[in-house]
Amino acid sequence: MIGSGSKSKMVQKFTKIKSIQGEISLPGDKSISHRALIFSAMTAGESVIENISDGIDVRSTINCLRQLGVNISEENNLIKVQGVGYKGFKQPATQLDCGNSGTTARLLSGLLIAQNFGSKLVGDESLTKRPMKRLTDPLKLMGGKIFSAANHTLPIIIKPANELKAINYELNVPSAQIKSAILITGLHYEVETSIIESVITRDHTERLLDLEVIKENEKIISKSSIKNYPSSKKYFVPGDISSASFFIVAALLSNNSEIKIKNVSLNPTRTAIIEQLRKMGAHIEIISNKFSNKEEYGDILVRSSKLQNVHIDQKIIPSLIDEIPILTVAGAFAEGKFEIRNCKELRVKESERIKSICYNLRIAGFDVVEYEDGFSFEGRPSSKELVFDSFGDHRISMSFSVFSMLSEKGGVVKGFESVNISNPGFLTQINSICKFS
Ligand code: S3P
């Protein structure tokens, strides 16, 4: 069984799973939740959001919006947002704390450069190390008065702009956060702003705002202008596919297991993890699909499967960037050599994820080769009790919790509490569907 440890730098112990059976519904997708909140805040009326993410990251967005004068009330599983209307935000009395959340810092920057007041965005130790030049460069091209620290990190200081302009911008790093920040600024002008991508990234901003997206010569072009400025509505936030991927991999690799995950996001820019696991031999069935505000979701069924490592196409990397830690865990219990390349971006996530993953794989007894843009390993995991480190990163914490639950002698995860960033209910969900030997 699983018990909980002390609160700070919590060490969580896991024993091996005997089987996983049953049904779960997960809190709303983190990326969609941030966007539903920000777009609702911009409107001139009341929006209602159902099944929002209960993670600390989304809480950071709620807190920042409240500081910007937005009235947000919470009742059971419903959030009500009273929008402030076009440029109706108020100057915050203090700096805006984005905590650990890159999405909060980057999307809000896109909104704030278009306001008539100054603001300052700060974050925790991890967020303060993450690159912001990719954000400030295009926002400056739009006329934004946005300044980061000398090493291009937080804090970010924003001053009211004299005049802003629309841009046509080709992303040099595939990033939905940067794309969204620019498209959000673009909502304040009559002239259309266009973002050009050569590799597809998550498209929640485009779907929720119903933006025009065209494909031209292998490029994807998304456009925003004032005609797409949001109006109030009802949102249902589908369950988080990234949170679901931990349960998917745990069920695939445990004996006699079958689970149904209900109402999970099936947005095609997010389901690369399902496709990749299927290529490895996973039994994952999509048993229903529906839409809410153009976002596809449905129920999926996952059964115990024997997995084989296969090639990972570089084109899908941005579509499963957040799932690479758990995909690696699947790879560690699959037959054959696991190799992933073209994912240098992992080095600038909530932790230096290539290092965090390689460290934990070595703890599990693998002989790992680390590359600048990825890593590879093969063999079987050690049968000793394993002591993993989360490096304060929620996805590393959940991935190596699953690793522990698949290991003969179980394992422990140090700094387990980082799961609260995206899924505070992780342990409760595990205890509701897993049987332990
Ligand atoms: C996100 C985009 C991705 C992803 C992050 C959430 C978003 O980041 O890793 O967890 O909501 O737009 P990048 O834009 O840095 O790739």
mmCIF file of N, CA and C and ligand atoms in Angstrom, residues 29-32 34-35 57 102-104 106-107 130 134 173-180 201-202 204-205 242 270 318 321-322 345 348-350 353 394-395, ligand 1:
data_model
loop_
_atom_site.group_PDB
_atom_site.id
_atom_site.type_symbol
_atom_site.label_atom_id
_atom_site.label_comp_id
_atom_site.label_asym_id
_atom_site.label_seq_id
_atom_site.Cartn_x
_atom_site.Cartn_y
_atom_site.Cartn_z
ATOM 1 N N ASP A 29 -7.256 19.345 -18.085
ATOM 2 C CA ASP A 29 -5.952 19.544 -18.700
ATOM 3 C C ASP A 29 -5.362 20.901 -18.273
ATOM 4 N N LYS A 30 -4.091 20.871 -17.920
ATOM 5 C CA LYS A 30 -3.426 22.072 -17.394
ATOM 6 C C LYS A 30 -3.359 23.170 -18.465
ATOM 7 N N SER A 31 -2.950 22.813 -19.684
ATOM 8 C CA SER A 31 -2.803 23.824 -20.740
ATOM 9 C C SER A 31 -4.140 24.478 -21.073
ATOM 10 N N ILE A 32 -5.200 23.659 -21.146
ATOM 11 C CA ILE A 32 -6.520 24.210 -21.483
ATOM 12 C C ILE A 32 -7.030 25.068 -20.325
ATOM 13 N N HIS A 34 -5.334 26.924 -18.104
ATOM 14 C CA HIS A 34 -4.721 28.270 -18.103
ATOM 15 C C HIS A 34 -5.409 29.160 -19.147
ATOM 16 N N ARG A 35 -5.601 28.584 -20.330
ATOM 17 C CA ARG A 35 -6.163 29.383 -21.431
ATOM 18 C C ARG A 35 -7.618 29.753 -21.166
ATOM 19 N N ASP A 57 0.091 25.043 -10.578
ATOM 20 C CA ASP A 57 0.373 25.903 -11.733
ATOM 21 C C ASP A 57 -0.843 26.732 -12.136
ATOM 22 N N GLY A 102 5.567 28.045 -16.300
ATOM 23 C CA GLY A 102 6.025 28.698 -17.525
ATOM 24 C C GLY A 102 4.850 29.208 -18.346
ATOM 25 N N THR A 103 3.751 28.449 -18.344
ATOM 26 C CA THR A 103 2.584 28.860 -19.148
ATOM 27 C C THR A 103 2.014 30.167 -18.597
ATOM 28 N N THR A 104 1.955 30.298 -17.259
ATOM 29 C CA THR A 104 1.445 31.542 -16.666
ATOM 30 C C THR A 104 2.336 32.710 -17.094
ATOM 31 N N ARG A 106 4.510 33.080 -19.557
ATOM 32 C CA ARG A 106 4.608 33.412 -20.985
ATOM 33 C C ARG A 106 3.274 33.899 -21.554
ATOM 34 N N LEU A 107 2.170 33.239 -21.225
ATOM 35 C CA LEU A 107 0.883 33.698 -21.770
ATOM 36 C C LEU A 107 0.492 35.065 -21.203
ATOM 37 N N ARG A 130 14.488 29.471 -16.456
ATOM 38 C CA ARG A 130 14.023 29.062 -17.795
ATOM 39 C C ARG A 130 14.144 30.196 -18.819
ATOM 40 N N ARG A 134 13.243 33.825 -26.086
ATOM 41 C CA ARG A 134 12.333 33.340 -27.132
ATOM 42 C C ARG A 134 10.968 34.025 -27.036
ATOM 43 N N VAL A 173 11.887 28.142 -32.093
ATOM 44 C CA VAL A 173 11.820 26.979 -31.189
ATOM 45 C C VAL A 173 10.357 26.540 -31.204
ATOM 46 N N PRO A 174 10.060 25.258 -31.435
ATOM 47 C CA PRO A 174 8.643 24.864 -31.385
ATOM 48 C C PRO A 174 8.127 25.066 -29.960
ATOM 49 N N SER A 175 7.211 25.990 -29.762
ATOM 50 C CA SER A 175 6.705 26.256 -28.411
ATOM 51 C C SER A 175 5.293 26.829 -28.463
ATOM 52 N N ALA A 176 4.365 26.066 -27.877
ATOM 53 C CA ALA A 176 2.974 26.527 -27.840
ATOM 54 C C ALA A 176 2.816 27.722 -26.916
ATOM 55 N N GLN A 177 3.694 27.823 -25.919
ATOM 56 C CA GLN A 177 3.589 28.971 -25.010
ATOM 57 C C GLN A 177 3.947 30.260 -25.734
ATOM 58 N N ILE A 178 5.031 30.218 -26.516
ATOM 59 C CA ILE A 178 5.448 31.438 -27.229
ATOM 60 C C ILE A 178 4.416 31.777 -28.311
ATOM 61 N N LYS A 179 3.997 30.733 -29.051
ATOM 62 C CA LYS A 179 2.969 30.940 -30.083
ATOM 63 C C LYS A 179 1.736 31.596 -29.456
ATOM 64 N N SER A 180 1.306 31.088 -28.310
ATOM 65 C CA SER A 180 0.091 31.604 -27.678
ATOM 66 C C SER A 180 0.275 33.030 -27.188
ATOM 67 N N THR A 201 2.738 22.228 -32.732
ATOM 68 C CA THR A 201 2.726 22.184 -31.265
ATOM 69 C C THR A 201 1.265 22.254 -30.819
ATOM 70 N N ARG A 202 1.019 22.063 -29.541
ATOM 71 C CA ARG A 202 -0.369 22.005 -29.062
ATOM 72 C C ARG A 202 -1.140 23.252 -29.518
ATOM 73 N N HIS A 204 -4.300 24.512 -28.425
ATOM 74 C CA HIS A 204 -5.469 24.870 -27.594
ATOM 75 C C HIS A 204 -5.872 26.328 -27.786
ATOM 76 N N THR A 205 -4.887 27.223 -27.938
ATOM 77 C CA THR A 205 -5.221 28.643 -28.115
ATOM 78 C C THR A 205 -6.050 28.814 -29.393
ATOM 79 N N SER A 242 -1.732 14.408 -20.110
ATOM 80 C CA SER A 242 -0.383 14.208 -19.547
ATOM 81 C C SER A 242 -0.490 13.480 -18.208
ATOM 82 N N ARG A 270 -2.009 16.383 -28.934
ATOM 83 C CA ARG A 270 -1.575 15.881 -27.619
ATOM 84 C C ARG A 270 -1.545 14.357 -27.535
ATOM 85 N N PRO A 318 7.681 17.541 -30.304
ATOM 86 C CA PRO A 318 6.951 18.620 -29.613
ATOM 87 C C PRO A 318 5.555 18.189 -29.149
ATOM 88 N N ILE A 321 6.317 16.192 -25.808
ATOM 89 C CA ILE A 321 7.445 16.699 -25.022
ATOM 90 C C ILE A 321 7.241 16.468 -23.519
ATOM 91 N N ASP A 322 6.009 16.697 -23.017
ATOM 92 C CA ASP A 322 5.770 16.536 -21.577
ATOM 93 C C ASP A 322 5.695 15.065 -21.166
ATOM 94 N N GLU A 345 15.174 20.388 -25.891
ATOM 95 C CA GLU A 345 14.247 21.258 -25.174
ATOM 96 C C GLU A 345 13.990 20.758 -23.734
ATOM 97 N N VAL A 348 15.464 22.532 -20.661
ATOM 98 C CA VAL A 348 14.973 23.806 -20.099
ATOM 99 C C VAL A 348 13.522 23.698 -19.621
ATOM 100 N N LYS A 349 13.162 22.518 -19.138
ATOM 101 C CA LYS A 349 11.814 22.340 -18.563
ATOM 102 C C LYS A 349 11.887 22.582 -17.040
ATOM 103 N N GLU A 350 10.911 22.069 -16.290
ATOM 104 C CA GLU A 350 10.834 22.351 -14.852
ATOM 105 C C GLU A 350 12.099 21.902 -14.115
ATOM 106 N N ARG A 353 15.609 18.094 -17.599
ATOM 107 C CA ARG A 353 14.992 16.757 -17.639
ATOM 108 C C ARG A 353 15.880 15.672 -18.230
ATOM 109 N N HIS A 394 7.503 17.839 -11.204
ATOM 110 C CA HIS A 394 6.295 17.003 -11.074
ATOM 111 C C HIS A 394 6.286 15.804 -12.012
ATOM 112 N N ARG A 395 6.725 16.001 -13.250
ATOM 113 C CA ARG A 395 6.635 14.876 -14.204
ATOM 114 C C ARG A 395 7.702 13.808 -13.919
HETATM 115 C C1 S3P B 1 2.571 24.235 -22.803
HETATM 116 C C2 S3P B 1 3.508 24.120 -23.799
HETATM 117 C C3 S3P B 1 4.747 23.324 -23.661
HETATM 118 C C4 S3P B 1 4.609 22.307 -22.537
HETATM 119 C C5 S3P B 1 4.087 22.947 -21.279
HETATM 120 C C6 S3P B 1 2.696 23.521 -21.516
HETATM 121 C C7 S3P B 1 1.405 25.098 -23.031
HETATM 122 O O1 S3P B 1 5.818 24.180 -23.360
HETATM 123 O O2 S3P B 1 5.865 21.701 -22.297
HETATM 124 O O3 S3P B 1 4.014 21.986 -20.243
HETATM 125 O O4 S3P B 1 0.427 25.041 -22.255
HETATM 126 O O5 S3P B 1 1.419 25.854 -24.021
HETATM 127 P P1 S3P B 1 6.661 24.956 -24.502
HETATM 128 O O6 S3P B 1 5.780 25.966 -25.113
HETATM 129 O O7 S3P B 1 7.816 25.579 -23.763
HETATM 130 O O8 S3P B 1 7.097 23.895 -25.464
#
